[in-house]
Coordinates of N, CA and C in Angstrom, one line a residue:
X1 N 0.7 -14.5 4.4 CA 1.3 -13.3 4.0 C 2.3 -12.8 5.1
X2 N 3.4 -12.3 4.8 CA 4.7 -11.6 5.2 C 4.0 -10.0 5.8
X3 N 3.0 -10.3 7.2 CA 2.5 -8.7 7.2 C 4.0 -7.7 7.7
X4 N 4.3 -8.9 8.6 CA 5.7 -7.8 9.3 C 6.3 -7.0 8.6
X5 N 6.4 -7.6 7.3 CA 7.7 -7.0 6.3 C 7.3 -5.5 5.8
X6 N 5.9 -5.3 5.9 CA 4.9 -4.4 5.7 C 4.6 -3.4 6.6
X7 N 4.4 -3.8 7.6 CA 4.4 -3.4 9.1 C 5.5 -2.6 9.8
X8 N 6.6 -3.1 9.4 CA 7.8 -2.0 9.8 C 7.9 -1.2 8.8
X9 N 7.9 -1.2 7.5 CA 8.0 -0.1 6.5 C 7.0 1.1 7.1
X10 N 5.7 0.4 6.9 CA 4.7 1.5 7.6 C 5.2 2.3 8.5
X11 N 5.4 1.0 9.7 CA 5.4 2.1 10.6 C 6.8 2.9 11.2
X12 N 7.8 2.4 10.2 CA 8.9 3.5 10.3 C 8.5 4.6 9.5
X13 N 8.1 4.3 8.1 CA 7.9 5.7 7.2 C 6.4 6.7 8.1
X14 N 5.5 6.5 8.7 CA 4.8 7.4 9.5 C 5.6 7.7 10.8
X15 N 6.6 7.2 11.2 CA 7.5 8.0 11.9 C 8.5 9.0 11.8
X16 N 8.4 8.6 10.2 CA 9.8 9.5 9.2 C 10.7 9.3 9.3
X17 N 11.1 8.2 10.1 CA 12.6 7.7 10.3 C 13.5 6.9 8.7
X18 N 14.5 7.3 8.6 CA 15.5 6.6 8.2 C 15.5 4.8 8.2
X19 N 15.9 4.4 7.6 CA 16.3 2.6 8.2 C 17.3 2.8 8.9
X20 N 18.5 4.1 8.5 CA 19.6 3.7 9.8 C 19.6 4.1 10.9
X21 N 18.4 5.7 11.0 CA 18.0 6.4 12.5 C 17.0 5.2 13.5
X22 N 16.4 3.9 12.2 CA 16.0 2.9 13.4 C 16.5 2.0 13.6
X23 N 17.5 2.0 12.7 CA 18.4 0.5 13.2 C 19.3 1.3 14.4
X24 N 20.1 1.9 14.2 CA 20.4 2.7 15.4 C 19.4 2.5 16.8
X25 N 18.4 3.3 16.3 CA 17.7 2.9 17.6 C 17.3 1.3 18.3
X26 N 17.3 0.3 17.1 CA 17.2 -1.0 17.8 C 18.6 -1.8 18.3
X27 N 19.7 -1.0 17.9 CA 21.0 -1.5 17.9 C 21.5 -2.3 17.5
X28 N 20.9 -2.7 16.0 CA 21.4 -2.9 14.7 C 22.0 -2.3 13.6
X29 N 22.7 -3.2 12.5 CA 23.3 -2.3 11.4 C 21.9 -1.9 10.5
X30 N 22.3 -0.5 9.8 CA 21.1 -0.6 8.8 C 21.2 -1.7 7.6
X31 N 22.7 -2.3 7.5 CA 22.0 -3.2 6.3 C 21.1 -4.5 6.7
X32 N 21.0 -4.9 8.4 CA 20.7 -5.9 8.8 C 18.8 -5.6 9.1
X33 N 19.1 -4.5 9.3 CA 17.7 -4.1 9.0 C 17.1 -4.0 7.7
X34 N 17.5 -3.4 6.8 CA 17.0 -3.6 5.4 C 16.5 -5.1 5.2
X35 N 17.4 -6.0 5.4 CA 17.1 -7.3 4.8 C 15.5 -7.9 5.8
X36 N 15.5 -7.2 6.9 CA 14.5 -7.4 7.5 C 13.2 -6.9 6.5
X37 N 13.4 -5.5 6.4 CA 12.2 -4.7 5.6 C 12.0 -5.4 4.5
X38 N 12.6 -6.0 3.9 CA 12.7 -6.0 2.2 C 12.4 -7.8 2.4
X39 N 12.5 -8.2 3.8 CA 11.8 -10.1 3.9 C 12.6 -10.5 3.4
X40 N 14.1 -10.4 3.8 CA 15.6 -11.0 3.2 C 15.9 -12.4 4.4
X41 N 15.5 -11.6 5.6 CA 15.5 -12.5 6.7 C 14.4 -11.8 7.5
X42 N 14.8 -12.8 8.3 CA 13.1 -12.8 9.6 C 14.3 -12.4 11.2
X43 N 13.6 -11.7 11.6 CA 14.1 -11.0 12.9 C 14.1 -11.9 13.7
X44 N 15.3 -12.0 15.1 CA 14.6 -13.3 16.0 C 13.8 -12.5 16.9
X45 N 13.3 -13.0 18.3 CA 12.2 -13.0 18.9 C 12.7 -11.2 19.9
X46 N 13.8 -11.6 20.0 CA 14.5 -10.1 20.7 C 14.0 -9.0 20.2
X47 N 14.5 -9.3 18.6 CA 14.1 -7.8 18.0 C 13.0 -7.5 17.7
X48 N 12.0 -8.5 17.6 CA 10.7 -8.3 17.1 C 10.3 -7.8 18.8
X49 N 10.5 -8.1 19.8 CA 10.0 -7.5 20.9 C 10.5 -6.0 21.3
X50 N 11.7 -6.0 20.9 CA 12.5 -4.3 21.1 C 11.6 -3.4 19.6
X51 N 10.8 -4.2 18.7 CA 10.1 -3.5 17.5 C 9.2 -2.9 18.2
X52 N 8.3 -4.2 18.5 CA 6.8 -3.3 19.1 C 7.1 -3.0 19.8
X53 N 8.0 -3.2 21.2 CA 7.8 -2.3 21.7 C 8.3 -0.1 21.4
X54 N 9.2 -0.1 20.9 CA 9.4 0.8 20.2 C 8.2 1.5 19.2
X55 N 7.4 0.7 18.4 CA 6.6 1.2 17.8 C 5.0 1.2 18.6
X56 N 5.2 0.8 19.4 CA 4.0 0.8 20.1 C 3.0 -0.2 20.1
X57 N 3.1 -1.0 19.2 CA 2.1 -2.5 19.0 C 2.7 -3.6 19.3
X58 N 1.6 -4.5 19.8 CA 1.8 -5.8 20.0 C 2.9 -6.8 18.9
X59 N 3.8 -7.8 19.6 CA 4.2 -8.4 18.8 C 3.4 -8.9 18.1
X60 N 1.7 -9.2 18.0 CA 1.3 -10.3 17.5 C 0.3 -9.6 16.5
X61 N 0.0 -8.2 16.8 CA -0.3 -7.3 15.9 C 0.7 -7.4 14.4
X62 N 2.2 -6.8 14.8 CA 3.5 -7.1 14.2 C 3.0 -8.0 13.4
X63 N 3.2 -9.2 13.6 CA 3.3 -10.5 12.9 C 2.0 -10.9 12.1
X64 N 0.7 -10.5 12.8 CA -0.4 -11.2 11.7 C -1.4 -10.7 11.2
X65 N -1.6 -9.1 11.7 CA -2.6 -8.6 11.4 C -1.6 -7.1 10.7
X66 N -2.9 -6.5 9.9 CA -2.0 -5.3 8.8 C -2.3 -4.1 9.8
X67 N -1.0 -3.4 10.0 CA -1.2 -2.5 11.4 C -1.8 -1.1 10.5
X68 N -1.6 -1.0 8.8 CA -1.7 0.5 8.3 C -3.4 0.5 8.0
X69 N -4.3 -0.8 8.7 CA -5.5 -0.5 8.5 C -6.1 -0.2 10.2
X70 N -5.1 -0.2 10.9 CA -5.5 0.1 12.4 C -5.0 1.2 12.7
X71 N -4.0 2.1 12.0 CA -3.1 3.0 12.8 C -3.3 4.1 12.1

């Protein structure tokens, strides 16, 4: 299962952010982010680390485990 793809929706929408107020903040376009959210493409290792760190969880949280039953 695609948790990531899940995992950033989450945890942008309990932040209330925008896709463009966080692509902004990761220093991305928002359409490059979308395709991220929506599992168009897979982020490389950079931005999955500028993720959690931004959202506060582990990359490996991010990637394999469902963060909306921990958070």
């Amino acid at each position: 299962m695609l948790y990531w793809v899940e995992n950033i929706k989450h945890l942008r929408s309990r932040k209330g952010l925008s896709q463009k107020s966080l692509a902004d903040a990761l220093g991305i376009t928002r359409a490059r982010y979308s395709k991220y959210e929506y599992g168009l493409a897979e982020p490389p290792i950079e931005l999955l680390l500028r993720m959690s760190a931004y959202f506060g969880v582990s990359v490996d949280d991010l990637l394999s485990s469902d963060v909306t039953r921990k958070l």
